[in-house]
Amino acid sequence: MPLYLMPGNHDNREAMREVFPDHGELGKGPSCDFVADIGALRLVGLDTLIDNEAGGDLSANQLEWLERTLQQKPQRPTIIAMHHPPFTTGIGHMDEQGLSADAQAAMERIVSVNPQVERVTCGHLHRNISRRWAGTIVATAPSVAHAVAFDLRPGAHGAWNYEPPAITAHHWNGSHLVTHQIGSGDFPATRYGM
């Protein structure tokens, strides 16, 4: 199974490139954007990192690159992976350090005219959140570390907790993408009817 790396808001691009020299998707430029054709799917990675800041952004060059990249293979089912989700979540302190409003609007404009985008997958909130957006589904992944506490009250202070660690796995069955959440731990299977 191929592994592709994407910096989050606490990462350092140069350190990642030094530690993972065999990961060409990290590139050598100012961002770690990449495209990879994996079987029937296309994976587009967008680097939303702003050095030494919690919030994220996409430059005009990145947005133009995304638009060109999506236009290259309009029939190929595509997943876009990025750290900061392109929408507000209702968790106020995290929305304050989310993707910039300009980048959110530009992403929505681009993705809404590219129906091959099956999913936009994100991190940042360390919890599973999904939303219908720009004609597709955006889903944030849970974390194998801590989770951002679920608190939708206006003005709530930021907090985190140790919800059970989990990951998401995306499965392409030849006609559509299905996303599963997989908890970490030893949970023996029990057969029905026994």
PDB file of C-alpha atoms in Angstrom, residues 38-157:
ATOM      1  CA  ILE A  38      -3.171   5.006  -7.700  1.00  0.00           C
ATOM      2  CA  GLY A  39      -5.053   2.297  -9.550  1.00  0.00           C
ATOM      3  CA  ALA A  40      -8.340   3.777 -10.747  1.00  0.00           C
ATOM      4  CA  LEU A  41      -8.090   6.765  -8.388  1.00  0.00           C
ATOM      5  CA  ARG A  42      -6.236  10.048  -8.493  1.00  0.00           C
ATOM      6  CA  LEU A  43      -4.937  11.477  -5.220  1.00  0.00           C
ATOM      7  CA  VAL A  44      -4.283  15.220  -5.085  1.00  0.00           C
ATOM      8  CA  GLY A  45      -2.447  16.522  -2.034  1.00  0.00           C
ATOM      9  CA  LEU A  46      -2.702  20.198  -1.070  1.00  0.00           C
ATOM     10  CA  ASP A  47      -0.304  21.662   1.475  1.00  0.00           C
ATOM     11  CA  THR A  48      -2.210  24.196   3.620  1.00  0.00           C
ATOM     12  CA  LEU A  49       0.629  24.792   6.103  1.00  0.00           C
ATOM     13  CA  ILE A  50       1.545  28.355   7.056  1.00  0.00           C
ATOM     14  CA  ASP A  51       4.921  28.188   8.815  1.00  0.00           C
ATOM     15  CA  ASN A  52       4.675  28.761  12.578  1.00  0.00           C
ATOM     16  CA  GLU A  53       0.903  29.346  12.507  1.00  0.00           C
ATOM     17  CA  ALA A  54      -2.067  27.157  13.405  1.00  0.00           C
ATOM     18  CA  GLY A  55      -4.302  28.339  10.555  1.00  0.00           C
ATOM     19  CA  GLY A  56      -3.919  27.338   6.933  1.00  0.00           C
ATOM     20  CA  ASP A  57      -4.018  28.878   3.483  1.00  0.00           C
ATOM     21  CA  LEU A  58      -3.570  28.131  -0.204  1.00  0.00           C
ATOM     22  CA  SER A  59      -1.663  30.481  -2.486  1.00  0.00           C
ATOM     23  CA  ALA A  60      -2.909  31.662  -5.870  1.00  0.00           C
ATOM     24  CA  ASN A  61      -0.271  29.392  -7.460  1.00  0.00           C
ATOM     25  CA  GLN A  62      -1.566  26.381  -5.532  1.00  0.00           C
ATOM     26  CA  LEU A  63      -5.162  27.096  -6.508  1.00  0.00           C
ATOM     27  CA  GLU A  64      -4.205  27.492 -10.180  1.00  0.00           C
ATOM     28  CA  TRP A  65      -2.249  24.219  -9.955  1.00  0.00           C
ATOM     29  CA  LEU A  66      -5.287  22.482  -8.418  1.00  0.00           C
ATOM     30  CA  GLU A  67      -7.544  23.764 -11.184  1.00  0.00           C
ATOM     31  CA  ARG A  68      -5.128  22.589 -13.919  1.00  0.00           C
ATOM     32  CA  THR A  69      -4.603  19.237 -12.213  1.00  0.00           C
ATOM     33  CA  LEU A  70      -8.340  18.540 -11.972  1.00  0.00           C
ATOM     34  CA  GLN A  71      -8.858  19.565 -15.617  1.00  0.00           C
ATOM     35  CA  GLN A  72      -6.186  17.094 -16.792  1.00  0.00           C
ATOM     36  CA  LYS A  73      -8.250  13.992 -15.970  1.00  0.00           C
ATOM     37  CA  PRO A  74     -11.889  15.029 -15.569  1.00  0.00           C
ATOM     38  CA  GLN A  75     -13.164  11.431 -15.771  1.00  0.00           C
ATOM     39  CA  ARG A  76     -10.816   9.985 -13.148  1.00  0.00           C
ATOM     40  CA  PRO A  77     -12.293   9.622  -9.632  1.00  0.00           C
ATOM     41  CA  THR A  78     -10.268  11.923  -7.383  1.00  0.00           C
ATOM     42  CA  ILE A  79      -9.592  12.342  -3.685  1.00  0.00           C
ATOM     43  CA  ILE A  80      -8.195  15.663  -2.487  1.00  0.00           C
ATOM     44  CA  ALA A  81      -6.193  15.417   0.746  1.00  0.00           C
ATOM     45  CA  MET A  82      -5.387  18.519   2.775  1.00  0.00           C
ATOM     46  CA  HIS A  83      -4.815  19.292   6.447  1.00  0.00           C
ATOM     47  CA  HIS A  84      -7.264  22.143   7.112  1.00  0.00           C
ATOM     48  CA  PRO A  85     -10.908  21.512   6.124  1.00  0.00           C
ATOM     49  CA  PRO A  86     -12.388  23.988   3.621  1.00  0.00           C
ATOM     50  CA  PHE A  87     -15.394  24.801   5.822  1.00  0.00           C
ATOM     51  CA  THR A  88     -16.207  25.933   9.342  1.00  0.00           C
ATOM     52  CA  THR A  89     -17.085  23.138  11.745  1.00  0.00           C
ATOM     53  CA  GLY A  90     -18.843  24.891  14.600  1.00  0.00           C
ATOM     54  CA  ILE A  91     -15.937  24.227  16.969  1.00  0.00           C
ATOM     55  CA  GLY A  92     -15.121  27.906  17.344  1.00  0.00           C
ATOM     56  CA  HIS A  93     -11.495  27.892  18.476  1.00  0.00           C
ATOM     57  CA  MET A  94     -10.614  25.478  15.655  1.00  0.00           C
ATOM     58  CA  ASP A  95     -12.552  27.483  13.070  1.00  0.00           C
ATOM     59  CA  GLU A  96     -10.471  30.514  14.112  1.00  0.00           C
ATOM     60  CA  GLN A  97      -7.354  28.575  13.110  1.00  0.00           C
ATOM     61  CA  GLY A  98      -8.854  26.950  10.032  1.00  0.00           C
ATOM     62  CA  LEU A  99      -8.294  27.450   6.331  1.00  0.00           C
ATOM     63  CA  SER A 100      -8.499  31.107   5.314  1.00  0.00           C
ATOM     64  CA  ALA A 101     -11.896  32.323   4.093  1.00  0.00           C
ATOM     65  CA  ASP A 102     -10.404  33.249   0.700  1.00  0.00           C
ATOM     66  CA  ALA A 103      -8.955  29.756   0.242  1.00  0.00           C
ATOM     67  CA  GLN A 104     -12.259  28.186   1.331  1.00  0.00           C
ATOM     68  CA  ALA A 105     -14.180  30.203  -1.273  1.00  0.00           C
ATOM     69  CA  ALA A 106     -11.662  29.466  -4.036  1.00  0.00           C
ATOM     70  CA  MET A 107     -11.642  25.743  -3.236  1.00  0.00           C
ATOM     71  CA  GLU A 108     -15.436  25.650  -3.297  1.00  0.00           C
ATOM     72  CA  ARG A 109     -15.493  27.357  -6.700  1.00  0.00           C
ATOM     73  CA  ILE A 110     -12.940  24.920  -8.147  1.00  0.00           C
ATOM     74  CA  VAL A 111     -14.320  21.710  -6.657  1.00  0.00           C
ATOM     75  CA  SER A 112     -17.953  22.532  -7.480  1.00  0.00           C
ATOM     76  CA  VAL A 113     -17.212  22.360 -11.234  1.00  0.00           C
ATOM     77  CA  ASN A 114     -15.188  19.137 -10.980  1.00  0.00           C
ATOM     78  CA  PRO A 115     -17.637  16.296 -10.299  1.00  0.00           C
ATOM     79  CA  GLN A 116     -14.840  13.714 -10.415  1.00  0.00           C
ATOM     80  CA  VAL A 117     -13.852  14.818  -6.888  1.00  0.00           C
ATOM     81  CA  GLU A 118     -15.292  11.938  -4.861  1.00  0.00           C
ATOM     82  CA  ARG A 119     -13.991  13.118  -1.513  1.00  0.00           C
ATOM     83  CA  VAL A 120     -11.981  15.821   0.206  1.00  0.00           C
ATOM     84  CA  THR A 121     -10.241  14.329   3.228  1.00  0.00           C
ATOM     85  CA  CYS A 122      -8.713  16.474   5.963  1.00  0.00           C
ATOM     86  CA  GLY A 123      -7.209  16.393   9.437  1.00  0.00           C
ATOM     87  CA  HIS A 124      -6.683  19.299  11.825  1.00  0.00           C
ATOM     88  CA  LEU A 125      -9.599  18.627  14.194  1.00  0.00           C
ATOM     89  CA  HIS A 126      -8.486  15.127  15.181  1.00  0.00           C
ATOM     90  CA  ARG A 127     -12.105  13.945  15.022  1.00  0.00           C
ATOM     91  CA  ASN A 128     -14.481  12.527  12.437  1.00  0.00           C
ATOM     92  CA  ILE A 129     -16.608  15.297  10.885  1.00  0.00           C
ATOM     93  CA  SER A 130     -18.347  15.121   7.514  1.00  0.00           C
ATOM     94  CA  ARG A 131     -20.231  17.582   5.400  1.00  0.00           C
ATOM     95  CA  ARG A 132     -21.750  17.794   1.930  1.00  0.00           C
ATOM     96  CA  TRP A 133     -19.809  20.602   0.244  1.00  0.00           C
ATOM     97  CA  ALA A 134     -19.273  21.837  -3.324  1.00  0.00           C
ATOM     98  CA  GLY A 135     -20.991  18.773  -4.790  1.00  0.00           C
ATOM     99  CA  THR A 136     -18.899  16.238  -2.881  1.00  0.00           C
ATOM    100  CA  ILE A 137     -18.275  15.046   0.665  1.00  0.00           C
ATOM    101  CA  VAL A 138     -15.613  16.508   2.920  1.00  0.00           C
ATOM    102  CA  ALA A 139     -14.564  14.374   5.867  1.00  0.00           C
ATOM    103  CA  THR A 140     -12.039  15.094   8.575  1.00  0.00           C
ATOM    104  CA  ALA A 141     -10.185  12.101   9.937  1.00  0.00           C
ATOM    105  CA  PRO A 142      -9.994  11.090  13.574  1.00  0.00           C
ATOM    106  CA  SER A 143      -6.605  10.869  15.238  1.00  0.00           C
ATOM    107  CA  VAL A 144      -4.319   8.228  16.658  1.00  0.00           C
ATOM    108  CA  ALA A 145      -3.342  10.835  19.271  1.00  0.00           C
ATOM    109  CA  HIS A 146      -5.744  13.148  21.103  1.00  0.00           C
ATOM    110  CA  ALA A 147      -9.057  14.522  19.819  1.00  0.00           C
ATOM    111  CA  VAL A 148     -10.257  18.106  19.839  1.00  0.00           C
ATOM    112  CA  ALA A 149     -13.084  18.165  22.379  1.00  0.00           C
ATOM    113  CA  PHE A 150     -16.569  18.336  20.908  1.00  0.00           C
ATOM    114  CA  ASP A 151     -17.937  21.670  22.101  1.00  0.00           C
ATOM    115  CA  LEU A 152     -20.178  23.807  19.881  1.00  0.00           C
ATOM    116  CA  ARG A 153     -20.939  26.485  22.473  1.00  0.00           C
ATOM    117  CA  PRO A 154     -20.062  29.994  21.264  1.00  0.00           C
ATOM    118  CA  GLY A 155     -16.868  31.197  22.924  1.00  0.00           C
ATOM    119  CA  ALA A 156     -15.995  27.765  24.333  1.00  0.00           C
ATOM    120  CA  HIS A 157     -12.357  27.376  25.327  1.00  0.00           C
TER     121      HIS A 157
END
